[in-house]
mmCIF file of C-alpha atoms and ligand atoms in Angstrom:
data_model
loop_
_atom_site.group_PDB
_atom_site.id
_atom_site.type_symbol
_atom_site.label_atom_id
_atom_site.label_comp_id
_atom_site.label_asym_id
_atom_site.label_seq_id
_atom_site.Cartn_x
_atom_site.Cartn_y
_atom_site.Cartn_z
ATOM 1 C CA UNK W 42 83.082 139.794 255.007
ATOM 2 C CA UNK W 43 83.476 141.496 258.417
ATOM 3 C CA UNK W 44 86.602 143.663 258.608
ATOM 4 C CA UNK W 45 87.980 144.755 261.984
ATOM 5 C CA UNK W 46 89.196 148.024 260.464
ATOM 6 C CA UNK W 47 85.806 149.034 259.159
ATOM 7 C CA UNK W 48 83.351 147.608 261.661
ATOM 8 C CA UNK W 49 79.956 146.286 260.603
ATOM 9 C CA UNK W 50 76.676 148.196 260.588
ATOM 10 C CA UNK W 51 73.390 146.317 261.119
ATOM 11 C CA UNK W 52 69.965 147.976 261.197
ATOM 12 C CA UNK W 53 66.541 146.722 262.299
ATOM 13 C CA UNK W 54 63.473 148.136 260.570
ATOM 14 C CA UNK W 55 59.716 147.745 260.330
ATOM 15 C CA UNK W 56 56.417 149.216 261.490
ATOM 16 C CA UNK W 57 55.827 149.786 265.203
ATOM 17 C CA UNK W 58 55.160 146.618 267.146
ATOM 18 C CA UNK W 59 56.799 144.403 264.497
ATOM 19 C CA UNK W 60 59.227 142.927 267.053
ATOM 20 C CA UNK W 61 62.472 144.494 265.788
ATOM 21 C CA UNK W 62 63.606 145.897 269.173
ATOM 22 C CA UNK W 63 63.214 142.479 270.827
ATOM 23 C CA UNK W 64 65.344 140.834 268.130
ATOM 24 C CA UNK W 65 67.939 143.623 268.033
ATOM 25 C CA UNK W 66 68.484 143.264 271.789
ATOM 26 C CA UNK W 67 68.747 139.469 271.527
ATOM 27 C CA UNK W 68 71.239 139.719 268.661
ATOM 28 C CA UNK W 69 73.410 142.165 270.599
ATOM 29 C CA UNK W 70 73.478 139.750 273.563
ATOM 30 C CA UNK W 71 74.429 136.867 271.277
ATOM 31 C CA UNK W 72 77.184 138.833 269.503
ATOM 32 C CA UNK W 73 78.686 139.946 272.821
ATOM 33 C CA UNK W 74 78.562 136.361 274.132
ATOM 34 C CA UNK W 75 80.537 135.274 271.087
ATOM 35 C CA UNK W 76 83.169 137.920 271.792
ATOM 36 C CA UNK W 77 82.270 140.514 269.148
ATOM 37 C CA UNK W 78 82.626 144.089 270.383
ATOM 38 C CA UNK W 79 79.109 145.312 269.780
ATOM 39 C CA UNK W 80 77.229 148.540 270.405
ATOM 40 C CA UNK W 81 73.444 148.785 270.526
ATOM 41 C CA UNK W 82 71.824 152.076 269.600
ATOM 42 C CA UNK W 83 68.576 153.428 268.189
ATOM 43 C CA UNK W 84 66.873 156.306 266.393
ATOM 44 C CA UNK W 85 65.636 158.749 267.313
ATOM 45 C CA UNK W 86 67.156 159.661 270.666
ATOM 46 C CA UNK W 87 70.556 158.048 271.215
ATOM 47 C CA UNK W 88 72.532 161.246 271.915
ATOM 48 C CA UNK W 89 72.041 164.174 274.311
ATOM 49 C CA UNK W 90 70.714 166.324 271.468
ATOM 50 C CA UNK W 91 68.860 163.327 270.041
ATOM 51 C CA UNK W 92 66.887 162.868 273.283
ATOM 52 C CA UNK W 93 65.554 166.408 272.947
ATOM 53 C CA UNK W 94 64.827 165.840 269.248
ATOM 54 C CA UNK W 95 62.954 162.645 270.082
ATOM 55 C CA UNK W 96 60.657 164.534 272.446
ATOM 56 C CA UNK W 97 60.000 167.199 269.803
ATOM 57 C CA UNK W 98 59.390 164.676 267.031
ATOM 58 C CA UNK W 99 57.295 162.103 268.878
ATOM 59 C CA UNK W 100 55.598 163.681 271.873
ATOM 60 C CA UNK W 101 51.866 164.297 271.558
ATOM 61 C CA UNK W 102 52.570 167.689 273.133
ATOM 62 C CA UNK W 103 54.031 169.151 269.924
ATOM 63 C CA UNK W 104 52.756 169.199 266.376
ATOM 64 C CA UNK W 105 55.707 169.862 264.051
ATOM 65 C CA UNK W 106 54.857 170.695 260.437
ATOM 66 C CA UNK W 107 55.981 168.134 257.844
ATOM 67 C CA UNK W 108 59.185 169.981 256.912
ATOM 68 C CA UNK W 109 60.101 170.316 260.578
ATOM 69 C CA UNK W 110 59.460 166.571 261.166
ATOM 70 C CA UNK W 111 61.784 165.652 258.289
ATOM 71 C CA UNK W 112 64.556 167.932 259.547
ATOM 72 C CA UNK W 113 64.200 166.742 263.153
ATOM 73 C CA UNK W 114 64.894 163.125 262.113
ATOM 74 C CA UNK W 115 67.857 164.341 260.029
ATOM 75 C CA UNK W 116 69.254 166.390 262.928
ATOM 76 C CA UNK W 117 68.981 163.370 265.209
ATOM 77 C CA UNK W 118 70.774 161.189 262.652
ATOM 78 C CA UNK W 119 73.564 163.681 261.946
ATOM 79 C CA UNK W 120 74.426 163.839 265.638
ATOM 80 C CA UNK W 121 73.988 160.083 266.063
ATOM 81 C CA UNK W 122 76.295 159.154 263.189
ATOM 82 C CA UNK W 123 78.886 161.728 264.153
ATOM 83 C CA UNK W 124 79.003 160.933 267.888
ATOM 84 C CA UNK W 125 78.033 157.255 268.132
ATOM 85 C CA UNK W 126 77.812 155.213 264.935
ATOM 86 C CA UNK W 127 80.854 156.312 262.950
ATOM 87 C CA UNK W 128 83.318 156.419 265.881
ATOM 88 C CA UNK W 129 82.348 152.880 266.903
ATOM 89 C CA UNK W 130 82.583 151.565 263.343
ATOM 90 C CA UNK W 131 85.980 153.188 263.019
ATOM 91 C CA UNK W 132 87.066 151.269 266.122
ATOM 92 C CA UNK W 133 86.114 148.086 264.281
ATOM 93 C CA UNK W 134 82.973 147.369 266.334
ATOM 94 C CA UNK W 135 79.644 145.990 265.240
ATOM 95 C CA UNK W 136 76.944 148.640 265.535
ATOM 96 C CA UNK W 137 73.354 147.394 265.818
ATOM 97 C CA UNK W 138 70.834 150.181 265.308
ATOM 98 C CA UNK W 139 67.068 150.081 265.909
ATOM 99 C CA UNK W 140 65.790 152.176 262.952
ATOM 100 C CA UNK W 141 67.874 154.207 260.475
ATOM 101 C CA UNK W 142 67.474 155.656 256.964
ATOM 102 C CA UNK W 143 64.972 153.050 255.756
ATOM 103 C CA UNK W 144 62.578 154.414 258.402
ATOM 104 C CA UNK W 145 62.940 157.864 256.832
ATOM 105 C CA UNK W 146 62.164 156.403 253.409
ATOM 106 C CA UNK W 147 59.237 154.342 254.680
ATOM 107 C CA UNK W 148 57.615 156.953 256.966
ATOM 108 C CA UNK W 149 58.533 160.250 255.289
ATOM 109 C CA UNK W 150 58.730 159.175 251.644
ATOM 110 C CA UNK W 151 56.051 156.504 251.392
ATOM 111 C CA UNK W 152 53.989 157.596 254.422
ATOM 112 C CA UNK W 153 54.143 161.374 253.958
ATOM 113 C CA UNK W 154 55.027 161.635 250.248
ATOM 114 C CA UNK W 155 58.230 163.693 250.720
ATOM 115 C CA UNK W 156 60.472 163.883 247.640
ATOM 116 C CA UNK W 157 62.895 160.941 247.639
ATOM 117 C CA UNK W 158 65.782 162.821 245.994
ATOM 118 C CA UNK W 159 65.634 165.418 248.746
ATOM 119 C CA UNK W 160 65.596 162.705 251.437
ATOM 120 C CA UNK W 161 68.627 160.962 249.934
ATOM 121 C CA UNK W 162 70.526 164.264 249.644
ATOM 122 C CA UNK W 163 69.644 165.211 253.216
ATOM 123 C CA UNK W 164 70.767 161.773 254.406
ATOM 124 C CA UNK W 165 74.047 162.005 252.511
ATOM 125 C CA UNK W 166 74.677 165.455 253.962
ATOM 126 C CA UNK W 167 73.753 164.366 257.523
ATOM 127 C CA UNK W 168 75.817 161.184 257.523
ATOM 128 C CA UNK W 169 78.493 161.661 254.882
ATOM 129 C CA UNK W 170 76.679 158.879 253.010
ATOM 130 C CA UNK W 171 76.756 156.174 255.658
ATOM 131 C CA UNK W 172 74.529 153.201 254.785
ATOM 132 C CA UNK W 173 74.098 149.882 256.633
ATOM 133 C CA UNK W 174 75.894 146.676 255.656
ATOM 134 C CA UNK W 175 72.923 144.523 256.639
ATOM 135 C CA UNK W 176 69.283 145.317 257.403
ATOM 136 C CA UNK W 177 66.525 143.179 258.891
ATOM 137 C CA UNK W 178 63.034 144.217 257.880
ATOM 138 C CA UNK W 179 60.270 142.770 260.045
ATOM 139 C CA UNK W 180 57.051 142.545 258.096
ATOM 140 C CA UNK W 181 53.827 142.149 260.046
ATOM 141 C CA UNK W 182 50.106 142.569 259.575
ATOM 142 C CA UNK W 183 49.017 145.982 260.916
ATOM 143 C CA UNK W 184 46.294 144.579 263.161
ATOM 144 C CA UNK W 185 48.727 142.246 264.901
ATOM 145 C CA UNK W 186 51.251 145.071 265.291
ATOM 146 C CA UNK W 187 48.645 147.423 266.800
ATOM 147 C CA UNK W 188 47.501 144.723 269.194
ATOM 148 C CA UNK W 189 51.086 144.355 270.393
ATOM 149 C CA UNK W 190 51.523 148.108 270.901
ATOM 150 C CA UNK W 191 48.280 148.429 272.889
ATOM 151 C CA UNK W 192 46.997 151.847 273.936
ATOM 152 C CA UNK W 193 50.390 153.551 274.460
ATOM 153 C CA UNK W 194 50.550 155.746 271.334
ATOM 154 C CA UNK W 195 52.993 158.556 270.546
ATOM 155 C CA UNK W 196 52.355 161.254 267.908
ATOM 156 C CA UNK W 197 53.376 159.055 264.948
ATOM 157 C CA UNK W 198 51.527 156.024 266.274
ATOM 158 C CA UNK W 199 48.291 158.053 266.254
ATOM 159 C CA UNK W 200 48.304 158.184 262.426
ATOM 160 C CA UNK W 201 45.539 156.310 260.588
ATOM 161 C CA UNK W 202 45.635 152.790 259.120
ATOM 162 C CA UNK W 203 46.154 154.018 255.528
ATOM 163 C CA UNK W 204 49.330 155.802 256.616
ATOM 164 C CA UNK W 205 50.746 152.656 258.213
ATOM 165 C CA UNK W 206 49.731 150.549 255.207
ATOM 166 C CA UNK W 207 51.747 152.926 252.963
ATOM 167 C CA UNK W 208 54.668 152.671 255.398
ATOM 168 C CA UNK W 209 54.503 148.872 255.453
ATOM 169 C CA UNK W 210 54.367 148.659 251.648
ATOM 170 C CA UNK W 211 57.179 151.231 251.483
ATOM 171 C CA UNK W 212 59.434 149.025 253.580
ATOM 172 C CA UNK W 213 58.698 146.113 251.241
ATOM 173 C CA UNK W 214 59.551 148.272 248.202
ATOM 174 C CA UNK W 215 62.891 149.156 249.801
ATOM 175 C CA UNK W 216 63.599 145.461 250.401
ATOM 176 C CA UNK W 217 62.824 144.729 246.757
ATOM 177 C CA UNK W 218 65.191 147.486 245.630
ATOM 178 C CA UNK W 219 68.077 146.306 247.859
ATOM 179 C CA UNK W 220 67.758 142.517 248.080
ATOM 180 C CA UNK W 221 71.431 142.005 248.942
ATOM 181 C CA UNK W 222 71.329 144.263 251.976
ATOM 182 C CA UNK W 223 67.754 143.849 253.255
ATOM 183 C CA UNK W 224 66.535 140.518 254.661
ATOM 184 C CA UNK W 225 62.768 140.359 255.053
ATOM 185 C CA UNK W 226 61.620 138.505 258.173
ATOM 186 C CA UNK W 227 58.082 137.280 258.770
ATOM 187 C CA UNK W 228 57.302 139.068 262.054
ATOM 188 C CA UNK W 229 54.339 136.784 262.811
ATOM 189 C CA UNK W 230 56.576 133.825 263.638
ATOM 190 C CA UNK W 231 57.497 133.205 267.261
ATOM 191 C CA UNK W 232 60.394 135.032 268.902
ATOM 192 C CA UNK W 233 62.719 131.982 269.024
ATOM 193 C CA UNK W 234 62.132 131.038 265.386
ATOM 194 C CA UNK W 235 62.804 134.613 264.214
ATOM 195 C CA UNK W 236 65.917 134.824 266.347
ATOM 196 C CA UNK W 237 67.329 131.705 264.677
ATOM 197 C CA UNK W 238 66.818 133.368 261.252
ATOM 198 C CA UNK W 239 68.419 136.631 262.396
ATOM 199 C CA UNK W 240 71.448 134.782 263.799
ATOM 200 C CA UNK W 241 71.839 132.637 260.687
ATOM 201 C CA UNK W 242 71.951 135.665 258.370
ATOM 202 C CA UNK W 243 74.145 137.724 260.684
ATOM 203 C CA UNK W 244 76.802 135.080 261.329
ATOM 204 C CA UNK W 245 76.765 134.148 257.655
ATOM 205 C CA UNK W 246 77.581 137.779 256.748
ATOM 206 C CA UNK W 247 80.264 138.076 259.434
ATOM 207 C CA UNK W 248 82.080 134.874 258.480
HETATM 208 N N1 LIG P 582 60.580 157.572 262.578
HETATM 209 C C1 LIG P 582 60.349 158.249 261.398
HETATM 210 O O1 LIG P 582 59.207 158.582 261.086
HETATM 211 N N2 LIG P 582 61.400 158.560 260.610
HETATM 212 C C2 LIG P 582 62.671 158.254 260.926
HETATM 213 O O2 LIG P 582 63.610 158.570 260.157
HETATM 214 C C3 LIG P 582 62.902 157.524 262.146
HETATM 215 C C4 LIG P 582 61.834 157.208 262.941
HETATM 216 C C5 LIG P 582 64.302 157.130 262.524
HETATM 217 C C6 LIG P 582 60.095 155.816 266.594
HETATM 218 O O3 LIG P 582 59.346 154.990 267.391
HETATM 219 C C7 LIG P 582 59.111 156.492 265.635
HETATM 220 O O4 LIG P 582 59.836 157.394 264.810
HETATM 221 C C8 LIG P 582 58.474 155.496 264.722
HETATM 222 C C9 LIG P 582 58.950 155.856 263.319
HETATM 223 C C10 LIG P 582 59.435 157.240 263.466
HETATM 224 N N3 LIG P 582 57.093 155.710 264.824
HETATM 225 N N4 LIG P 582 56.091 155.338 264.407
HETATM 226 N N5 LIG P 582 54.961 155.188 264.261
HETATM 227 P P1 LIG P 582 59.860 154.330 268.745
HETATM 228 O O5 LIG P 582 61.340 154.391 268.799
HETATM 229 O O6 LIG P 582 59.122 154.945 269.878
HETATM 230 O O7 LIG P 582 59.321 152.875 268.648
HETATM 231 P P2 LIG P 582 59.308 151.847 267.488
HETATM 232 O O8 LIG P 582 60.691 151.733 266.961
HETATM 233 O O9 LIG P 582 58.255 152.195 266.521
HETATM 234 O O10 LIG P 582 58.786 150.533 268.137
HETATM 235 P P3 LIG P 582 59.213 149.751 269.452
HETATM 236 O O11 LIG P 582 58.418 150.231 270.615
HETATM 237 O O12 LIG P 582 60.707 149.761 269.596
HETATM 238 O O13 LIG P 582 58.648 148.345 269.087
HETATM 239 P P4 LIG P 582 59.142 147.252 268.036
HETATM 240 O O14 LIG P 582 60.592 147.311 267.895
HETATM 241 O O15 LIG P 582 58.379 147.413 266.798
HETATM 242 O O16 LIG P 582 58.687 145.917 268.703
HETATM 243 P P5 LIG P 582 59.159 145.213 270.088
HETATM 244 O O17 LIG P 582 59.323 146.239 271.187
HETATM 245 O O18 LIG P 582 60.248 144.290 269.842
HETATM 246 O O19 LIG P 582 57.852 144.351 270.351
HETATM 247 C C11 LIG P 582 56.600 144.925 270.648
HETATM 248 C C12 LIG P 582 55.822 143.953 271.588
HETATM 249 O O20 LIG P 582 55.589 142.728 270.889
HETATM 250 C C13 LIG P 582 56.570 143.562 272.869
HETATM 251 O O21 LIG P 582 55.641 143.415 273.895
HETATM 252 C C14 LIG P 582 57.203 142.207 272.518
HETATM 253 O O22 LIG P 582 57.393 141.394 273.646
HETATM 254 C C15 LIG P 582 56.184 141.619 271.580
HETATM 255 N N6 LIG P 582 56.790 140.747 270.545
HETATM 256 C C16 LIG P 582 57.968 140.923 269.923
HETATM 257 N N7 LIG P 582 58.195 139.944 269.018
HETATM 258 C C17 LIG P 582 57.114 139.135 269.074
HETATM 259 C C18 LIG P 582 56.748 137.938 268.376
HETATM 260 N N8 LIG P 582 57.529 137.398 267.434
HETATM 261 N N9 LIG P 582 55.578 137.366 268.682
HETATM 262 C C19 LIG P 582 54.760 137.897 269.618
HETATM 263 N N10 LIG P 582 55.050 139.032 270.334
HETATM 264 C C20 LIG P 582 56.202 139.639 270.057
#
């Protein structure tokens, strides 16, 4: 049940090109139209420091080592939670975030094989253990996702198919582990059909 004192934290997750940003934006518009105070944000890159981190983590210009990549995403999240997410939740708002900790688990744990206990500890340190209330996971065939992205590829998007297959399966494992929080959406359906599903689940949780 949505409490005005606590706010409500919704995240959108999935592989690149899965359609999550489109749906997150549409949901934010719908929530605002219905009178909910709602903030849209994303990772990485939603704060002044985060914008710099985003360049370092994703630009093809740099090639951070694995440990550096992990810590860059954590630094972005620490600043993001401290300056954007937590203050807005504390004001009782709905925060809709495009990517959060499940992306770390899917890309760095399942994709890059980083130790999960370390990732959870780093997340808890960075965020004082802030986890979403509701998560939408958009599942989509890799070929369809790549077709949607086209030729514009950042550093992460240049990884090979096996990497993205591990990431996709990782997201599905997370959904299996947290069925109450994570709603899996078939990303191959059309935009309107998916939006109806997203709205149904969201307004059900808020009521
Ligand atoms: N990363 C990480 O490794 N660890 C972390 O902890 C975090 C992130 C937080 C961020 O990428 C990268 O950082 C990401 C993971 C890593 N990289 N990889 N690889 P980003 O922020 O640059 O972008 P993104 O989040 O991966 O994707 P995106 O550009 O926001 O796209 P999207 O959300 O997946 O999809 P979209 O923009 O909504 O749609 C893509 C296109 O498909 C667009 O033209 C739409 O009009 C179209 N579309 C959308 N829905 C549909 C449907 N249903 N049918 C047909 N066409 C559609």
